[in-house]
mmCIF file of C-alpha atoms in Angstrom:
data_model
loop_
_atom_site.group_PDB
_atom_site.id
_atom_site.type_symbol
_atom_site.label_atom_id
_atom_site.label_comp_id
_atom_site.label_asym_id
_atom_site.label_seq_id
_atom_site.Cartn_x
_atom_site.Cartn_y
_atom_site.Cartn_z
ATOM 1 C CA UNK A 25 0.000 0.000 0.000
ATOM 2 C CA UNK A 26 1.176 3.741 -0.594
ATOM 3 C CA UNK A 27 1.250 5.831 1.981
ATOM 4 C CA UNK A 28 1.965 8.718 -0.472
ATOM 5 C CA UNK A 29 -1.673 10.194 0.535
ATOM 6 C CA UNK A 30 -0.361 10.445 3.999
ATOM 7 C CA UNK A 31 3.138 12.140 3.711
ATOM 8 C CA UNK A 32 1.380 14.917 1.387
ATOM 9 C CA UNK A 33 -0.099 15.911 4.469
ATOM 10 C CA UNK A 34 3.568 17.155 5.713
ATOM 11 C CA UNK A 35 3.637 19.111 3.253
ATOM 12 C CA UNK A 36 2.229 22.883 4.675
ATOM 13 C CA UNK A 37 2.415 24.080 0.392
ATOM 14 C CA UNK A 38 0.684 21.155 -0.763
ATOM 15 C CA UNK A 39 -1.822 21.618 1.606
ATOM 16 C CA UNK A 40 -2.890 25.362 1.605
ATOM 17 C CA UNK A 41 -2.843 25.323 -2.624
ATOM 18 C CA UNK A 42 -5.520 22.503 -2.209
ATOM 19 C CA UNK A 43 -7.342 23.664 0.911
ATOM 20 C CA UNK A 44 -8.361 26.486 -0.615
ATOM 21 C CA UNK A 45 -10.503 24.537 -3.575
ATOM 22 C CA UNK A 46 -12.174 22.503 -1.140
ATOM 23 C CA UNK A 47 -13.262 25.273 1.113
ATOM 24 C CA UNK A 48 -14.533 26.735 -1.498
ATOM 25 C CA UNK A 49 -16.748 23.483 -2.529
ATOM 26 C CA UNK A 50 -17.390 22.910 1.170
ATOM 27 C CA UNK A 51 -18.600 26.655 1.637
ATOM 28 C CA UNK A 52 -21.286 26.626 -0.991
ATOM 29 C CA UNK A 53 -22.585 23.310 -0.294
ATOM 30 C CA UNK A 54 -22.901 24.048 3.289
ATOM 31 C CA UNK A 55 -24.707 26.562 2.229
ATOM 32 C CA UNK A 56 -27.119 24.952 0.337
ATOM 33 C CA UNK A 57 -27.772 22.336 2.807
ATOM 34 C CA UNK A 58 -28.354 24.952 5.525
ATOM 35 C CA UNK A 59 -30.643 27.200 3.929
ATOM 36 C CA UNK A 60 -32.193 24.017 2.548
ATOM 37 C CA UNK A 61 -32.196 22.151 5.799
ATOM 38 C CA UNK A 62 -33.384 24.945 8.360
ATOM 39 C CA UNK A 63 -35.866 26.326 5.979
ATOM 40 C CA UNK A 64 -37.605 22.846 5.971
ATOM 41 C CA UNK A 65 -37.642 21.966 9.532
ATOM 42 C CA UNK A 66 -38.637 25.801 10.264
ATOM 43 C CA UNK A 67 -41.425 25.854 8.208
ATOM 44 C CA UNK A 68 -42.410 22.194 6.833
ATOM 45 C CA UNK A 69 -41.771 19.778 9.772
ATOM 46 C CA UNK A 70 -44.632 19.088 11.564
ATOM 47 C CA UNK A 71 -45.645 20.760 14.912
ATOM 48 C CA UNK A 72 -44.502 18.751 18.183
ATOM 49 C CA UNK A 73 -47.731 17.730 19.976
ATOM 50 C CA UNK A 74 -46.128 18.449 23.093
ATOM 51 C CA UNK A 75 -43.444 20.781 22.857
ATOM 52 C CA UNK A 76 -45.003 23.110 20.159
ATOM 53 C CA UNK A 77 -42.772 25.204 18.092
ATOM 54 C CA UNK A 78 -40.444 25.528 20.365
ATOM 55 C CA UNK A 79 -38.854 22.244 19.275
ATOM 56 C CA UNK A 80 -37.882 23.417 15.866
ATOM 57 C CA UNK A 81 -34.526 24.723 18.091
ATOM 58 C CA UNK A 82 -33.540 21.477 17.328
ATOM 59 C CA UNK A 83 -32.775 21.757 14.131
ATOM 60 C CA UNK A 84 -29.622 23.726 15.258
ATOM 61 C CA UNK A 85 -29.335 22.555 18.856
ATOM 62 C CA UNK A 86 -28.619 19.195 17.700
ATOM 63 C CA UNK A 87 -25.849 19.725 14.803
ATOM 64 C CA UNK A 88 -24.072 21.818 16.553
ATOM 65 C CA UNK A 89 -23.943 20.001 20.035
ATOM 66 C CA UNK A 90 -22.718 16.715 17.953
ATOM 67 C CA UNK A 91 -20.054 18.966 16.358
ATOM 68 C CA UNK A 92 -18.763 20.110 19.433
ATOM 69 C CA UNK A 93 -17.939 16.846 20.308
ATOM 70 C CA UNK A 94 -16.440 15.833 17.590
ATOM 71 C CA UNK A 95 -14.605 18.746 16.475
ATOM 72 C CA UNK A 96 -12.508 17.704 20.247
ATOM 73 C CA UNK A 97 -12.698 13.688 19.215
ATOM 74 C CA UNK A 98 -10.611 15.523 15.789
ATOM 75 C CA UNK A 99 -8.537 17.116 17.751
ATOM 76 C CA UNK A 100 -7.499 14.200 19.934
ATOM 77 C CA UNK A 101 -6.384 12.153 16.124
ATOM 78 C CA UNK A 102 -4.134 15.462 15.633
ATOM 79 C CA UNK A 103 -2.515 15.180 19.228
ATOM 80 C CA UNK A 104 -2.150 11.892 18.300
ATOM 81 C CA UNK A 105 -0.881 12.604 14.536
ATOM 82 C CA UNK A 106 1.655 15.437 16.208
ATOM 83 C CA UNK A 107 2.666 13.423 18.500
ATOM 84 C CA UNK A 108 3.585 9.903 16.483
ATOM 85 C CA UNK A 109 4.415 11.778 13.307
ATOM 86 C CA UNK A 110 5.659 15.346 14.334
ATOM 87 C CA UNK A 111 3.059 16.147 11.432
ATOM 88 C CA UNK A 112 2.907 20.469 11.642
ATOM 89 C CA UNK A 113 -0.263 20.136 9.730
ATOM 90 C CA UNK A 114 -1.659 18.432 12.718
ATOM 91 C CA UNK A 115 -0.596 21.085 15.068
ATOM 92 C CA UNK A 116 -2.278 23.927 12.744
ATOM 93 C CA UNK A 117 -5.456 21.510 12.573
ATOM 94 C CA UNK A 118 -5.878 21.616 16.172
ATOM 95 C CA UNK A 119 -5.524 25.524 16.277
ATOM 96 C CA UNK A 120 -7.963 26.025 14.339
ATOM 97 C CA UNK A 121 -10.297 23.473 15.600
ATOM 98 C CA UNK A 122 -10.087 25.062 19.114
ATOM 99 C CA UNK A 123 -11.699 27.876 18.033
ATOM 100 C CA UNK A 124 -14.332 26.648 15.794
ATOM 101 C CA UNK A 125 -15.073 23.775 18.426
ATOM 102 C CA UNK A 126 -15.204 26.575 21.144
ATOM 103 C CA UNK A 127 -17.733 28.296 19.023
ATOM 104 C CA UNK A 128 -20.177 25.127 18.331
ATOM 105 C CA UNK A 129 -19.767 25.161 22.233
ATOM 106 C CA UNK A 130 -20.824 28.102 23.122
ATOM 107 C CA UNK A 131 -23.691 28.080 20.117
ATOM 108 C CA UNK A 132 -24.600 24.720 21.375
ATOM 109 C CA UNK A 133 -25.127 25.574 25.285
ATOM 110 C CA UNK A 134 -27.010 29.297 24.275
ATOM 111 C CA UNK A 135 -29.196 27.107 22.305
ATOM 112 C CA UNK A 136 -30.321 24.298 24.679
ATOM 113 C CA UNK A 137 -30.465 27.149 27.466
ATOM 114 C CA UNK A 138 -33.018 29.207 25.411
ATOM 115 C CA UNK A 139 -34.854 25.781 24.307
ATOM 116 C CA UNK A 140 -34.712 24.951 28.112
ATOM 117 C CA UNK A 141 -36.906 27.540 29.476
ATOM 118 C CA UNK A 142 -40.236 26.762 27.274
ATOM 119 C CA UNK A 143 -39.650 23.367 28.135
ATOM 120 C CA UNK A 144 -37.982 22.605 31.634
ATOM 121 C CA UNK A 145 -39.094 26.235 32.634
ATOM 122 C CA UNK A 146 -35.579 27.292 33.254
ATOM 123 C CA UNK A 147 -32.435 27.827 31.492
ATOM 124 C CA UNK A 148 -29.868 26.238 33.079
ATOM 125 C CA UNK A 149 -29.678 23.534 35.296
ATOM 126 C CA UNK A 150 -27.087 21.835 37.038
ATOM 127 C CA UNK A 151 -27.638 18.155 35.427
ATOM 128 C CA UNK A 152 -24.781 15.844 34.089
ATOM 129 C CA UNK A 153 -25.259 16.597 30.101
ATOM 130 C CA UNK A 154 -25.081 20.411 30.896
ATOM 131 C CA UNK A 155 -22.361 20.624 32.905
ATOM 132 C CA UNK A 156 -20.019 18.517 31.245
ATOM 133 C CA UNK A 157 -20.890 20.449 28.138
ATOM 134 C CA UNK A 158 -20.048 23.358 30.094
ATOM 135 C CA UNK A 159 -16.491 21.509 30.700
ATOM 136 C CA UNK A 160 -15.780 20.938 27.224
ATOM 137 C CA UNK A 161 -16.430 24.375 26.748
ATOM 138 C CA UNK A 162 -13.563 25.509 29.384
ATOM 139 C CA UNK A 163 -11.209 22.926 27.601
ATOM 140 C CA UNK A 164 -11.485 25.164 24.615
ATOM 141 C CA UNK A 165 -11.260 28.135 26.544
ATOM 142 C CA UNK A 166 -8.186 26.604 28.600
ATOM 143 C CA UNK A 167 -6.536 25.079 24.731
ATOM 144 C CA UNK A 168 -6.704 28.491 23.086
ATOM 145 C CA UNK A 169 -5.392 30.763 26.534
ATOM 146 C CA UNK A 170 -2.156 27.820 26.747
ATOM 147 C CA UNK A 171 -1.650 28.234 22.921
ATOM 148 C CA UNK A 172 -1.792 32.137 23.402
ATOM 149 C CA UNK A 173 0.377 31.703 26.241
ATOM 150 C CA UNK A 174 3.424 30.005 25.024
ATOM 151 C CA UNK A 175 5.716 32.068 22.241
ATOM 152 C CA UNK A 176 7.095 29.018 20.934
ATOM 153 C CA UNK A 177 4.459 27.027 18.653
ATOM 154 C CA UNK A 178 6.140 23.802 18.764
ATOM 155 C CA UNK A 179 6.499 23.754 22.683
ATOM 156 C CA UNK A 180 3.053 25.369 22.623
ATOM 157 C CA UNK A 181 1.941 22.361 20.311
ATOM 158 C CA UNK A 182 2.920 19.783 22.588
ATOM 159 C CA UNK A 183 1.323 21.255 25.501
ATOM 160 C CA UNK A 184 -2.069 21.716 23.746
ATOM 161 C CA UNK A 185 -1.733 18.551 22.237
ATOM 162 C CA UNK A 186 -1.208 16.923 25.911
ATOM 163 C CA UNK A 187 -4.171 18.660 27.103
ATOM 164 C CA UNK A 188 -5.887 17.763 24.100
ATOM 165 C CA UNK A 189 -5.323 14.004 25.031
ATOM 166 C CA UNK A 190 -6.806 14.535 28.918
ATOM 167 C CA UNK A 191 -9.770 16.308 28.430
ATOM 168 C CA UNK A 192 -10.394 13.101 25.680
ATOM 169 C CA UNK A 193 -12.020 11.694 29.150
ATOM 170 C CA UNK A 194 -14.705 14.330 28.848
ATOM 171 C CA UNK A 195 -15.861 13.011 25.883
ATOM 172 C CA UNK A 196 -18.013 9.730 27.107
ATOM 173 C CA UNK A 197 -18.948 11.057 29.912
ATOM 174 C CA UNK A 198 -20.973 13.667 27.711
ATOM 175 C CA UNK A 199 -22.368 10.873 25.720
ATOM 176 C CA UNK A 200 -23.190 8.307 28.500
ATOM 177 C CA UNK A 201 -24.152 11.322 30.693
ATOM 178 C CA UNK A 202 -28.338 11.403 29.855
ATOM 179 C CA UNK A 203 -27.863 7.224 30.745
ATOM 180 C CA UNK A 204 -26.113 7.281 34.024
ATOM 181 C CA UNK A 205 -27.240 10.017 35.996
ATOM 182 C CA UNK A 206 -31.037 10.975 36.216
ATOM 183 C CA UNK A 207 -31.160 13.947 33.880
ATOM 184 C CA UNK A 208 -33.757 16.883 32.851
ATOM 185 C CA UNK A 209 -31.757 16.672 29.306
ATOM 186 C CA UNK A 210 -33.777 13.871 26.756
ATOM 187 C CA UNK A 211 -31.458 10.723 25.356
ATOM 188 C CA UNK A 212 -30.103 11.073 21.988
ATOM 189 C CA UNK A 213 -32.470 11.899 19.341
ATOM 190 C CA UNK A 214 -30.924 10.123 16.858
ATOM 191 C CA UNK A 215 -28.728 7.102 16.966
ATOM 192 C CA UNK A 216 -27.022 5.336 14.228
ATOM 193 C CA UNK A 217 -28.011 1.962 15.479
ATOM 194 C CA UNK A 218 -31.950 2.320 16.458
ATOM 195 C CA UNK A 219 -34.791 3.874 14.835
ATOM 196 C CA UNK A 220 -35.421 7.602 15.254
ATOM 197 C CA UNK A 221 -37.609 8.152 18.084
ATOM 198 C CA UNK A 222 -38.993 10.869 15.559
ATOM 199 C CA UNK A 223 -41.532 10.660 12.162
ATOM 200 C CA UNK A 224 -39.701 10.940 9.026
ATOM 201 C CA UNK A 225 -40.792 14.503 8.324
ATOM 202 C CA UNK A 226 -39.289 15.520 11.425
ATOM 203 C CA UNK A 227 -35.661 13.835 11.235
ATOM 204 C CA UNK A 228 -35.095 14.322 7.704
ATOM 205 C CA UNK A 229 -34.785 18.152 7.924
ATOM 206 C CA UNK A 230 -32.593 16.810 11.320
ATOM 207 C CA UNK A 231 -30.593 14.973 8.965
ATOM 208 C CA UNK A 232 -29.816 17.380 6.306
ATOM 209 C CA UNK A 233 -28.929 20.710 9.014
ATOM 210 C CA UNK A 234 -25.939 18.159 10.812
ATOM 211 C CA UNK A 235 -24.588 17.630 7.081
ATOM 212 C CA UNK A 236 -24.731 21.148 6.426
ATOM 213 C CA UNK A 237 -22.858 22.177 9.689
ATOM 214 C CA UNK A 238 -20.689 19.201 9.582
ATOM 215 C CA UNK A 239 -19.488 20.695 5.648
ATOM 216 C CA UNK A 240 -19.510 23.804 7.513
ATOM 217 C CA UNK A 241 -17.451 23.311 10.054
ATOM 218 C CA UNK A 242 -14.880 21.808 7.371
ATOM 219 C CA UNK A 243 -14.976 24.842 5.783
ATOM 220 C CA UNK A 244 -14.313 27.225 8.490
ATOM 221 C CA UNK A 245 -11.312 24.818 10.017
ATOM 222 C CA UNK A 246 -9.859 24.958 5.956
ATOM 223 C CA UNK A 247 -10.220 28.733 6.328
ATOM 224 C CA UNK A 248 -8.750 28.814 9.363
ATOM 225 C CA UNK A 249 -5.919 26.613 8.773
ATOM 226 C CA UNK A 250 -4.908 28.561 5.484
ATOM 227 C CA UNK A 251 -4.554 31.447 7.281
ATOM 228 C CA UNK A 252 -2.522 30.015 10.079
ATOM 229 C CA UNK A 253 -0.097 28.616 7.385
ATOM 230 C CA UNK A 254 0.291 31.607 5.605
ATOM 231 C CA UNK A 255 1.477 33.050 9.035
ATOM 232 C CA UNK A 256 3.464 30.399 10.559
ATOM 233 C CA UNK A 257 5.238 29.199 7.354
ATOM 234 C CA UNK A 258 6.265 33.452 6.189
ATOM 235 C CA UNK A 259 9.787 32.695 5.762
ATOM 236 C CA UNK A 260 9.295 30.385 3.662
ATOM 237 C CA UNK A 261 10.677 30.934 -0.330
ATOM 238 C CA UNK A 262 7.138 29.212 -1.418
ATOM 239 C CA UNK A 263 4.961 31.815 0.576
ATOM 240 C CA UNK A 264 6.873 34.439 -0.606
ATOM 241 C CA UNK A 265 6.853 33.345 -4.190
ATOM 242 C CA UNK A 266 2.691 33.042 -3.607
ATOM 243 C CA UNK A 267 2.701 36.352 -2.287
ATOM 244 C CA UNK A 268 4.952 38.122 -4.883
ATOM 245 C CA UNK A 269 3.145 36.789 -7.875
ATOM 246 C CA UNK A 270 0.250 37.539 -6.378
ATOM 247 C CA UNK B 27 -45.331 15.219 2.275
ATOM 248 C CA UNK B 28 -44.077 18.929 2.016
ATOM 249 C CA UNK B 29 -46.572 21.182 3.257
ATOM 250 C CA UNK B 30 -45.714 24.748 4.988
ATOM 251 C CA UNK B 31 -46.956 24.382 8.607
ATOM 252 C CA UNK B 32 -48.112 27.676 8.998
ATOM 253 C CA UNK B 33 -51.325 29.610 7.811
ATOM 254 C CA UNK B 34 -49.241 32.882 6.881
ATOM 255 C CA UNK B 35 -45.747 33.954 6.684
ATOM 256 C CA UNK B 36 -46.720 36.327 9.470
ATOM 257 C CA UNK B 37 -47.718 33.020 11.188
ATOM 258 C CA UNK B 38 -44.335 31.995 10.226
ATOM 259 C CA UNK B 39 -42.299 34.612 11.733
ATOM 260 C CA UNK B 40 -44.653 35.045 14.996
ATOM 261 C CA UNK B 41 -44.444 31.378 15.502
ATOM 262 C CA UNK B 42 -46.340 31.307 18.138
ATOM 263 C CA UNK B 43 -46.284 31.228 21.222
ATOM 264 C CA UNK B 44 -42.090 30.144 20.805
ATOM 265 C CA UNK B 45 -41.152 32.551 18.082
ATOM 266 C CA UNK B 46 -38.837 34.734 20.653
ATOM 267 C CA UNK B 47 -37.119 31.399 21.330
ATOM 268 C CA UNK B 48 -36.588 29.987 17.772
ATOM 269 C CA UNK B 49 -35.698 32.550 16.118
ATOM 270 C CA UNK B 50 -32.603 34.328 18.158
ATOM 271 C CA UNK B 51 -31.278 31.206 18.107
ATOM 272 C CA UNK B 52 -30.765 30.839 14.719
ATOM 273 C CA UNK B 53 -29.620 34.481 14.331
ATOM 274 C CA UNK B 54 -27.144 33.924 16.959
ATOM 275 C CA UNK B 55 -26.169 30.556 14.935
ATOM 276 C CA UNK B 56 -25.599 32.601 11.748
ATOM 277 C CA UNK B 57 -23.910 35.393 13.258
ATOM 278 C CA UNK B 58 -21.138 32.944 14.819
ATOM 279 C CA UNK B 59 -21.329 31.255 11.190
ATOM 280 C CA UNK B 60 -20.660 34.513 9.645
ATOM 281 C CA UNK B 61 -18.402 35.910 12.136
ATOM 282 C CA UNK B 62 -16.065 32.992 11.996
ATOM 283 C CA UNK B 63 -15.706 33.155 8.252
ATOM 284 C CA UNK B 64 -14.979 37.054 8.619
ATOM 285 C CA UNK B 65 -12.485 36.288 11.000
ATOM 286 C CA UNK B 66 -10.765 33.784 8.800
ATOM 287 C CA UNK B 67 -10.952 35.739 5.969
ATOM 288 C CA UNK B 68 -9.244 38.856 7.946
ATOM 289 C CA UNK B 69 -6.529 36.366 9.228
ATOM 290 C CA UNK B 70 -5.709 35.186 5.989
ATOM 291 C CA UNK B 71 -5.705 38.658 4.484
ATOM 292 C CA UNK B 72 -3.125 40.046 7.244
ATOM 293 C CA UNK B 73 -0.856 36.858 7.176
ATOM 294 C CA UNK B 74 -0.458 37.932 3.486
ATOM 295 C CA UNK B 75 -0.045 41.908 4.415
ATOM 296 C CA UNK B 76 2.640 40.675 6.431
ATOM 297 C CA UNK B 77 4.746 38.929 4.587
ATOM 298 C CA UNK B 78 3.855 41.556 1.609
ATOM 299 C CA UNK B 79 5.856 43.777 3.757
ATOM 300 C CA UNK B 80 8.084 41.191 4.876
ATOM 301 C CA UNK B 81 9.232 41.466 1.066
ATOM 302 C CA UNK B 82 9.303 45.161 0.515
ATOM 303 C CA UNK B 83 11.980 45.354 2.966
ATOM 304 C CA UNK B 84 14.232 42.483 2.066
ATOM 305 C CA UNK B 85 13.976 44.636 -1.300
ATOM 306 C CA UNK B 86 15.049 47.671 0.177
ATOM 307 C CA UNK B 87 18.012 46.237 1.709
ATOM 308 C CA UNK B 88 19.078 44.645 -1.534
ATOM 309 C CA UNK B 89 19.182 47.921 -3.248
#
């Protein structure tokens, strides 16, 4: 087997000259699946019988709450990449997925606070799935302030990538948390190895908005990584021939 | 299947009684949308800047 497709990805030039054409595909199909998606369960999904409109928060809740896991399950493979491989690319990944993760985060605990009050009649509580939500969101936070506080990016890769690797613990305790503690938060909507809980009408639109932000969040982790290429890798003759023809 | 749930698009956009639930969510989700891409795209353009000027004085000292 070749492992050429691997070792391309230690290349920072080969990278950024293809990044940009698939952020650029990734971008516009996001689009289209978002406007598509979120129009449809907006308007066309049915009503819930209990929850009323206010479930159609879903629709965004959901996406983005699964992306902010995984977006830190991605960044764990790049510890593990930097770490095994001394791959830079991996280092630059998890930059930028700090900040776009910390962002689903934050978008994801807003959301289920606002979609909390017409339903549990408050917005926060202090229940297992919350909280250890919350955590992820401070391993962000705590990622981004270690990489901000260390001048030297490789020393301030390894550290991130170690943290990266402890707060991995975080991760199934979100999942399992709705299972082993007595929660206000519902179990997963929608699993990969039961049937939805949901009609068809309703988890289709579901189905189509965690595509969307799942291209989306490519495309802002592309963007981001370009850019933190282009800054880390300025001495370099091939950014300066880019920039010179350009 | 597809049939619009609501009676008018003023039903739409009151959608009652949750409409001032829904619908600063998903403003809130495309402003962080939007904001990240701005932010990317402002990164990108002053890593370039930078190394634009980067150039312009490794020029000078040449001549």
């Amino acid at each position: 087997m070749s492992w050429r497709w691997f070792h391309q990805w230690g290349s920072p030039r080969w990278f950024y000259e293809r990044a940009g054409r698939w952020q650029l595909v990734c971008g516009w199909l996001a689009l289209i699946l978002l406007v598509v998606g979120s129009l449809w369960g907006l308007g066309f999904a049915p009503v819930d019988y209990q929850q009323g409109n206010s479930y159609r928060i879903i629709y965004l809740h959901v996406p983005v709450a699964f992306l902010a896991q995984a977006m830190y399950a991605a960044m764990a493979v790049c510890a593990v990449v930097l770490f095994v491989w001394k791959m830079k690319l991996a280092d630059v990944a998890m930059q930028a997925i700090a900040v776009t993760g910390l962002a689903f985060t934050v978008l994801s605990l807003v959301s289920g606070a606002v979609w909390g009050k017409p339903t549990w009649g408050t917005y926060w509580v202090w229940d297992a799935r919350l909280t250890s939500m919350l955590i992820l969101g401070f391993l962000y936070l705590g990622l981004i302030g270690l990489r901000a506080a260390i001048q030297d990016p490789d020393q301030a890769g390894k550290a991130c990538g170690i943290l990266v690797l402890v707060g991995v613990v975080n991760l199934p305790i979100i999942k399992y948390s709705v299972e082993w503690w007595n929660t206000l938060h519902q179990p997963a909507s929608l699993k990969l190895t039961e049937k939805p809980t949901m009609p068809a009408s309703m988890w289709m639109p579901l189905l189509v908005n965690i595509l969307g932000y799942y291209i989306a969040a490519a495309y802002l982790v592309l963007g981001s990584m370009r850019a933190i290429v282009i800054g880390r890798e300025r001495r370099a003759s091939w950014v300066k021939e880019l920039v010179g023809r350009a | 299947m597809l049939e619009f749930q609501f009676e008018s698009l003023m039903a739409f956009l009151a959608m009652a009684p949750h409409g001032a639930y829904v619908w600063p969510v998903y403003i809130l989700g495309l402003l962080i949308l939007g904001g990240l891409t701005w932010v990317n795209l402002r990164q990108h353009r002053q890593a370039i800047r930078l190394v634009k000027r980067q150039l312009e004085r490794e020029e000078t000292h040449e001549s």
